[in-house]
mmCIF file of C-alpha atoms and ligand atoms in Angstrom:
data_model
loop_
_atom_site.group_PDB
_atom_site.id
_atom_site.type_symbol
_atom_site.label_atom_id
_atom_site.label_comp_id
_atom_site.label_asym_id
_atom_site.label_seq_id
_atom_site.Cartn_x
_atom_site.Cartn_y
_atom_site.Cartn_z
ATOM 1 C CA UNK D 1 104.630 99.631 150.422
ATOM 2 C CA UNK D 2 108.222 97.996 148.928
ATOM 3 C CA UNK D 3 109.756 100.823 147.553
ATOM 4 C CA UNK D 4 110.834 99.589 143.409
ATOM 5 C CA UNK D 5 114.622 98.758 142.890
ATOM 6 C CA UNK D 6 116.508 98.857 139.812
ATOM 7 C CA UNK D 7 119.501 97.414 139.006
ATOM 8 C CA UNK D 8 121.556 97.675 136.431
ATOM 9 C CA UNK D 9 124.687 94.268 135.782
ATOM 10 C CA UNK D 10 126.951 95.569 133.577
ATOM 11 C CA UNK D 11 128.924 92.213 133.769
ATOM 12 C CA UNK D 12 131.911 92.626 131.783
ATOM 13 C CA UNK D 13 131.542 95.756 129.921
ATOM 14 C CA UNK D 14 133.099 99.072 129.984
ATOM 15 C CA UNK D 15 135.980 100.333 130.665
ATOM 16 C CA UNK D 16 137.171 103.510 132.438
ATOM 17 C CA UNK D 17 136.315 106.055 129.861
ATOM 18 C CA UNK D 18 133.177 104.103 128.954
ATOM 19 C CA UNK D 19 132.040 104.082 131.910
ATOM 20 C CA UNK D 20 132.323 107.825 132.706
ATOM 21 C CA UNK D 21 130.400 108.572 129.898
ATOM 22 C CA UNK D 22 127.588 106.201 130.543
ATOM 23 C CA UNK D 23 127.352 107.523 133.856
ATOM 24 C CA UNK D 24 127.570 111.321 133.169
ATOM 25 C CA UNK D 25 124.589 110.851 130.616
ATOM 26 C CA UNK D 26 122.378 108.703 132.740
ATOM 27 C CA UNK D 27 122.836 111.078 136.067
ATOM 28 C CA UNK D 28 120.538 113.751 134.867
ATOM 29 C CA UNK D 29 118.135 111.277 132.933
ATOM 30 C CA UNK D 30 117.279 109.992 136.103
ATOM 31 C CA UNK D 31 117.326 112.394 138.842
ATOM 32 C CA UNK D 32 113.825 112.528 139.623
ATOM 33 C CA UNK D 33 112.970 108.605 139.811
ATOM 34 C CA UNK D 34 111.010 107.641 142.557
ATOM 35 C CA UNK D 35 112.419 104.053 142.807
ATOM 36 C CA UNK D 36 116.184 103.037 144.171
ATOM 37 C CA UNK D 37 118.732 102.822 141.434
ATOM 38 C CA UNK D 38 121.757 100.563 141.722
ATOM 39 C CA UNK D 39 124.562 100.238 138.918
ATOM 40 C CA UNK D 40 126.365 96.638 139.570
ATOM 41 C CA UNK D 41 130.093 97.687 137.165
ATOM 42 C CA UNK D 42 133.196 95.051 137.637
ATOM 43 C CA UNK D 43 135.247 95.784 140.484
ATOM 44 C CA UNK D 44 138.196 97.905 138.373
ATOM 45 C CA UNK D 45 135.561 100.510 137.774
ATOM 46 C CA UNK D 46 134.119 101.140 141.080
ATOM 47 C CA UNK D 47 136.679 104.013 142.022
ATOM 48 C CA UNK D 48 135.492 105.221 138.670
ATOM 49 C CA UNK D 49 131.922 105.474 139.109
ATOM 50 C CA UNK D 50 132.008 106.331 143.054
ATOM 51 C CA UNK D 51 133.023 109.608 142.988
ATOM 52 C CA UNK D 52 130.825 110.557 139.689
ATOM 53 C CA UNK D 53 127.132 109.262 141.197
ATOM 54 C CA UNK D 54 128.375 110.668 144.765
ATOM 55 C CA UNK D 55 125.247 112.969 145.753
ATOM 56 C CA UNK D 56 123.472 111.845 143.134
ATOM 57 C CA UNK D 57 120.158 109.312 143.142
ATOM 58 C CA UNK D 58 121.904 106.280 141.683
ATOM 59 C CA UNK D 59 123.736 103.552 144.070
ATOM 60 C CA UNK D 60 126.535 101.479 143.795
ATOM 61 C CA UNK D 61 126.853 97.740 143.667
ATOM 62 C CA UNK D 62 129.608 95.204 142.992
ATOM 63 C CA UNK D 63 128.793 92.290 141.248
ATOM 64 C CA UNK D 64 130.272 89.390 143.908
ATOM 65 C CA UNK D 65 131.770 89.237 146.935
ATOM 66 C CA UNK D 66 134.034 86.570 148.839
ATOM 67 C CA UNK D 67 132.428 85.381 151.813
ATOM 68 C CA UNK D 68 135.702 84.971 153.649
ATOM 69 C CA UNK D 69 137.010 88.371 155.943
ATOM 70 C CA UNK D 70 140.109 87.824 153.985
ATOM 71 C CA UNK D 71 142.770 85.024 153.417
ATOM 72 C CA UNK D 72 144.877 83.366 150.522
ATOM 73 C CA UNK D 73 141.716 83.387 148.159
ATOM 74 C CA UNK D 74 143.306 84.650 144.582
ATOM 75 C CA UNK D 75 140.541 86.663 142.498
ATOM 76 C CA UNK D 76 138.223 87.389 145.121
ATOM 77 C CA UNK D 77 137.117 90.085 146.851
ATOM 78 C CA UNK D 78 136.208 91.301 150.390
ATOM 79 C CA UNK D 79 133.411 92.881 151.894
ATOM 80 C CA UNK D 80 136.035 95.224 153.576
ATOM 81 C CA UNK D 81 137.193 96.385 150.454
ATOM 82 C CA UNK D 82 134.014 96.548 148.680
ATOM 83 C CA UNK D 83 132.938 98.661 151.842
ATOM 84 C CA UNK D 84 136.073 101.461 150.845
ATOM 85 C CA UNK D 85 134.150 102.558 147.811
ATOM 86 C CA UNK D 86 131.004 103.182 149.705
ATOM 87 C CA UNK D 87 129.301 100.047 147.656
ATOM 88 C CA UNK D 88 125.669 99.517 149.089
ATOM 89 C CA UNK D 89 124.645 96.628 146.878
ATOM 90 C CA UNK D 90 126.112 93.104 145.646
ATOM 91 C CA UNK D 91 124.833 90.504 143.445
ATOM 92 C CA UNK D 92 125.233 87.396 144.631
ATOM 93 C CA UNK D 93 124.843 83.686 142.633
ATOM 94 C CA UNK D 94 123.915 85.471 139.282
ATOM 95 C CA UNK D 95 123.291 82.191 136.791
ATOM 96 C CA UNK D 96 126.640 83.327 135.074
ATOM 97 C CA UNK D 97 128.193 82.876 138.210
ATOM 98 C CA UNK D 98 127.034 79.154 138.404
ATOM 99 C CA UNK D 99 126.943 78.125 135.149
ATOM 100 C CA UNK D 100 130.232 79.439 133.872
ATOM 101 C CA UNK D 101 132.210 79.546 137.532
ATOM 102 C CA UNK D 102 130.511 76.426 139.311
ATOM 103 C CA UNK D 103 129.165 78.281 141.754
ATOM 104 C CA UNK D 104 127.027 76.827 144.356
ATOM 105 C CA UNK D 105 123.844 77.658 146.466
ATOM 106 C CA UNK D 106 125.876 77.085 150.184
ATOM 107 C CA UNK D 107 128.709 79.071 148.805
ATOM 108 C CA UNK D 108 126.842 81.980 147.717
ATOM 109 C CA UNK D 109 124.770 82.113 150.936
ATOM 110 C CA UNK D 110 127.960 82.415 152.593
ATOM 111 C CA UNK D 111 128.969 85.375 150.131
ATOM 112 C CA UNK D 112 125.316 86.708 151.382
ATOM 113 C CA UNK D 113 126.019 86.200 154.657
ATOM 114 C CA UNK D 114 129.077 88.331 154.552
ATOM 115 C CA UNK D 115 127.680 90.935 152.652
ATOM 116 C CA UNK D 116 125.001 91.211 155.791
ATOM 117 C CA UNK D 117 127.393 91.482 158.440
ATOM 118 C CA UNK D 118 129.303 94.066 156.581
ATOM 119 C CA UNK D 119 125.994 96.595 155.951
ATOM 120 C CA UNK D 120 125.757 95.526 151.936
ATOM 121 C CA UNK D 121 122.683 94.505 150.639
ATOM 122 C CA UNK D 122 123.193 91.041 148.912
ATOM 123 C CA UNK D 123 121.023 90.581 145.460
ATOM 124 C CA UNK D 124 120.469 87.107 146.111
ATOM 125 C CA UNK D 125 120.022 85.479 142.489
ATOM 126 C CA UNK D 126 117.389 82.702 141.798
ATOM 127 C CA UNK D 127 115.908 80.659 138.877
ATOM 128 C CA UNK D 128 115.582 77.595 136.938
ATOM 129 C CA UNK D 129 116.802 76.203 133.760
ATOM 130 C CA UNK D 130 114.729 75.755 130.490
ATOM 131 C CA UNK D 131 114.880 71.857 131.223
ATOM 132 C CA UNK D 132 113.923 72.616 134.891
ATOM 133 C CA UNK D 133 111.257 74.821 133.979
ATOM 134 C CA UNK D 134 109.290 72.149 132.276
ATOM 135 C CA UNK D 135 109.786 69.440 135.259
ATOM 136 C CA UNK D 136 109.809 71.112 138.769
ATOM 137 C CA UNK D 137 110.466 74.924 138.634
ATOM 138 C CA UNK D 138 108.807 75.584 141.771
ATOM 139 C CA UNK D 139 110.569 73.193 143.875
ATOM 140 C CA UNK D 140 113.732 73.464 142.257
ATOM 141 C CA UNK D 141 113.465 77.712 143.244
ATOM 142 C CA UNK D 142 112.628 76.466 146.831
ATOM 143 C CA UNK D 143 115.642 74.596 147.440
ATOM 144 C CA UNK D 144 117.910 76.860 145.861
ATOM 145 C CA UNK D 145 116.149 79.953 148.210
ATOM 146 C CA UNK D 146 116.265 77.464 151.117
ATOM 147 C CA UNK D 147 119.985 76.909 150.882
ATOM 148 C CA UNK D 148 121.185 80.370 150.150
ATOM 149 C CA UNK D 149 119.235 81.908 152.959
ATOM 150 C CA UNK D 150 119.983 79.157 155.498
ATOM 151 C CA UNK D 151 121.690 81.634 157.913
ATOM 152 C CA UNK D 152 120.237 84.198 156.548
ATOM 153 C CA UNK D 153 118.657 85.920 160.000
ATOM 154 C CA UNK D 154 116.606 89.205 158.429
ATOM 155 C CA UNK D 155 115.269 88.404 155.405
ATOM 156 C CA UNK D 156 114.785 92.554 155.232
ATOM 157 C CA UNK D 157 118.153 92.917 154.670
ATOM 158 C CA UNK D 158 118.447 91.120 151.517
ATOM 159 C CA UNK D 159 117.011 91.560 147.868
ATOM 160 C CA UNK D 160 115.900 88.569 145.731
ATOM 161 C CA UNK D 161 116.074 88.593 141.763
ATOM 162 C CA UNK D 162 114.187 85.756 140.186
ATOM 163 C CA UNK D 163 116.022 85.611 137.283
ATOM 164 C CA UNK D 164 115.080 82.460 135.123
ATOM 165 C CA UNK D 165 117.927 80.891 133.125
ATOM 166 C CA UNK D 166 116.103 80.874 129.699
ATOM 167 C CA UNK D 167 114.986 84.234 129.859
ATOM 168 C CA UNK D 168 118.451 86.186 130.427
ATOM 169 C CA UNK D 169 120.809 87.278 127.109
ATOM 170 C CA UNK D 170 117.665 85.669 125.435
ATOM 171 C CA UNK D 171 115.344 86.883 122.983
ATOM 172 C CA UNK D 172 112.316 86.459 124.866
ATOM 173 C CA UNK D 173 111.487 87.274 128.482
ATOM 174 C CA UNK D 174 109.280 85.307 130.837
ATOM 175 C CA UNK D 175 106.004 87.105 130.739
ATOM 176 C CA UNK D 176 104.464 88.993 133.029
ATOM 177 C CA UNK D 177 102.349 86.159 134.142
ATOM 178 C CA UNK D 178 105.072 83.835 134.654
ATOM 179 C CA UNK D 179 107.610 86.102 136.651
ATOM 180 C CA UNK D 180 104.927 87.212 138.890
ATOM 181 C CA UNK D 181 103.899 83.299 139.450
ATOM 182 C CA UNK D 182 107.267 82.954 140.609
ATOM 183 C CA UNK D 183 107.416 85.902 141.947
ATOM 184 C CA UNK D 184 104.645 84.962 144.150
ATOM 185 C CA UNK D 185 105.911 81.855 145.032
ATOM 186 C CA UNK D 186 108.941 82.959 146.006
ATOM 187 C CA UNK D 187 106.893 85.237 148.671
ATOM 188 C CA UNK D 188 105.160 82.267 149.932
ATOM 189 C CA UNK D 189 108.543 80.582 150.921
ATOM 190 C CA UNK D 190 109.723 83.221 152.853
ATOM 191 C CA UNK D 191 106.460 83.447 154.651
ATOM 192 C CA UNK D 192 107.057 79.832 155.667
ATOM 193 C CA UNK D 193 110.769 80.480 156.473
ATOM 194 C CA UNK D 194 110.356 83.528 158.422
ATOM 195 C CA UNK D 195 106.806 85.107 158.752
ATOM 196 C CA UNK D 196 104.280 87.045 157.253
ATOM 197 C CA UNK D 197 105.482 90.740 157.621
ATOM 198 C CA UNK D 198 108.916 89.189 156.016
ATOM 199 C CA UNK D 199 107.261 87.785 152.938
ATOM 200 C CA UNK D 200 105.571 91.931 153.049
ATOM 201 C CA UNK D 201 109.065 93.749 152.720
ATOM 202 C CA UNK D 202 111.416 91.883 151.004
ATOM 203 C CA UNK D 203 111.881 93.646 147.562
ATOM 204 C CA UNK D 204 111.991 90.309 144.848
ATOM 205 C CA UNK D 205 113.095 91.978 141.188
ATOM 206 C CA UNK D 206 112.599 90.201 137.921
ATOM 207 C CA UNK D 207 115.397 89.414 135.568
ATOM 208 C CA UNK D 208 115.475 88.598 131.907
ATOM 209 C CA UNK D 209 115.574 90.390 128.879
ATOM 210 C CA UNK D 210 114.056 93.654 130.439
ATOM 211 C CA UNK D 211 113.924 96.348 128.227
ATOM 212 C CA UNK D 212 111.629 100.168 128.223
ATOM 213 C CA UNK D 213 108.982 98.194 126.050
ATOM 214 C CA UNK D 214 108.098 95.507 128.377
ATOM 215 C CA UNK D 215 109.573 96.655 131.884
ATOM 216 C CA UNK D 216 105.799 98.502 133.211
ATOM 217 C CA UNK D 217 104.041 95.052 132.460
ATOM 218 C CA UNK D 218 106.260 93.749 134.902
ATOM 219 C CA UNK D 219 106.206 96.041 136.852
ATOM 220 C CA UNK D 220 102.277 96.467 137.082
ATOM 221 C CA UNK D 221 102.331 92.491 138.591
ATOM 222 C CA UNK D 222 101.696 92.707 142.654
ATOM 223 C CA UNK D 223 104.775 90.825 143.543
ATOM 224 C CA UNK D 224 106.995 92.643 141.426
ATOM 225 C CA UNK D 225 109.193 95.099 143.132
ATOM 226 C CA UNK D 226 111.609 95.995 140.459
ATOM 227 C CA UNK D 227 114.298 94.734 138.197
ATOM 228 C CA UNK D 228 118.126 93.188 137.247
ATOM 229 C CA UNK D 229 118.581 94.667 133.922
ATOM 230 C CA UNK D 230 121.509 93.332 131.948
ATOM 231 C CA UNK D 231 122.083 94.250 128.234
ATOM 232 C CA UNK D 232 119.624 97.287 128.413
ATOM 233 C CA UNK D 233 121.543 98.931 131.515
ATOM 234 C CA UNK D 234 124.577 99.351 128.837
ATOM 235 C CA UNK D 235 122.983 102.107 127.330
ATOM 236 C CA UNK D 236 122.078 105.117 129.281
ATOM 237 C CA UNK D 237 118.911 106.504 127.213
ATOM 238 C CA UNK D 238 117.730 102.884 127.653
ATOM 239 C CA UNK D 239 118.500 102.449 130.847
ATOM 240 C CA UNK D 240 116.881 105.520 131.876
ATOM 241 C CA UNK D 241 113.593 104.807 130.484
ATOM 242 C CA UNK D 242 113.125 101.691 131.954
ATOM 243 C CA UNK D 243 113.952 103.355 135.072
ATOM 244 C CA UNK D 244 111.534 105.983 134.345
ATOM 245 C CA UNK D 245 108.672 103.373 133.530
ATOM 246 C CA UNK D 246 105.844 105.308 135.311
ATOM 247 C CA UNK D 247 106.500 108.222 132.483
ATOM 248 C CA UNK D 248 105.507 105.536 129.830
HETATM 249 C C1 PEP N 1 121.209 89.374 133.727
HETATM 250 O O1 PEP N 1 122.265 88.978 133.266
HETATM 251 O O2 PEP N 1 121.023 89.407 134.946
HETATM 252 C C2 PEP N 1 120.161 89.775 132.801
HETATM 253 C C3 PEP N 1 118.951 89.898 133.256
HETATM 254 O O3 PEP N 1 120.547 89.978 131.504
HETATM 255 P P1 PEP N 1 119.598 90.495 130.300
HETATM 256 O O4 PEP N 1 118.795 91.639 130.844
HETATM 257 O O5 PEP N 1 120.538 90.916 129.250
HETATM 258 O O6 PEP N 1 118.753 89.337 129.911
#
């Protein structure tokens, strides 16, 4: 059985004091949930939020990494470092990160790739655009899954969020049919890439306008193993509920 993962991307929100406070009200909210939490928060605020979730349930995760050791490479941000605030967890190729920073699908599986070798669980973003959606979504997911995991060794060792473009900051989400066609499809590539067993443990989350109301239908899909919650991670009562779904 994949054990459920849920993440919360609080992108560029909160700062310091924000962030405490968010924290300190979602710690107890959560303490009994059965499923792994993770709270992605920009790099400023990890020495923030390290010390508060320390001993508690909830994870930490960073929200890119570089996928160089070190070097002359202004803005970004080592694995190394990432490692000195005990961060367990980081998204890599979230669609903001392409659309908006012209990120690519070899680039980010080197960012994965570093993230492996340094014990940190990449989040390994997928998904396809409304336009690609009605032409070739499928095919369009495989290549980008393809490239990003081409040195990818242990798929085990990774987490993939199908996160389709349309659905995220949106309105609507996908619905539960959709996300767990792709989520199922997703499966049967890395059953063909590595194996059968592989395609059974790798956690694949859906992303996109999850909120408490619809996050159990997703949830209840077989390929579904949890989920990259944007806006609704901002809020800690929120938050909590979704990550409290079974109570619903
Ligand atoms: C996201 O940015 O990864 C995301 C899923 O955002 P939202 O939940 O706000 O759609």
């Amino acid at each position: 059985m994949r054990k459920p993962i849920i993440v919360g991307n609080w992108k560029m929100y909160k700062n310091s004091e924000e962030a405490r406070k968010l924290v300190e009200e979602l710690i107890p909210l959560v303490k009994d949930a059965t499923s792994d939490i993770v709270v992605c928060v920009p790099f400023p605020l990890l020495h923030v939020v390290q010390p508060l979730i320390k001993g508690t349930n909830i994870t930490l995760g960073a929200q890119n990494v570089s996928w160089e050791d070190e070097g002359a490479l202004t803005g970004e941000v080592s694995a190394k470092m990432l490692k000195d605030f005990d961060v367990k967890y980081v998204i890599v190729g979230h669609s903001e990160r392409k659309r908006v920073f012209g990120e690519k699908c070899r680039e980010i599986g080197m960012r994965a790739v570093q993230a492996v070798k340094n014990g940190i669980t990449p989040i390994v973003c997928v998904g396809e655009t409304l336009e690609r959606r009605n032409r070739d979504a499928k095919s369009y997911i495989k290549i980008q899954l393809l490239e990003v995991l081409e040195d990818i060794e242990d798929i085990s060792k990774v987490v993939i969020a199908y996160e389709p473009v349309w659905a995220i900051n949106g309105i609507k989400p996908a619905t539960k049919e959709q996300a767990e066609e792709m989520c199922a499809f997703i499966r049967e590539v890395i059953k063909e890439k590595y194996c059968e067993e592989a395609a059974d443990v790798v956690r694949i989350q859906y992303g996109g306008s999850v909120n408490s109301s619809n996050f159990a239908d997703f949830m209840a899909m077989d390929s579904i193993d949890g989920g990259l919650i944007g806006r609704a991670c901002l809020d800690a009562k929120e938050f909590s509920k979704i990550i409290n779904y079974q109570d619903k």
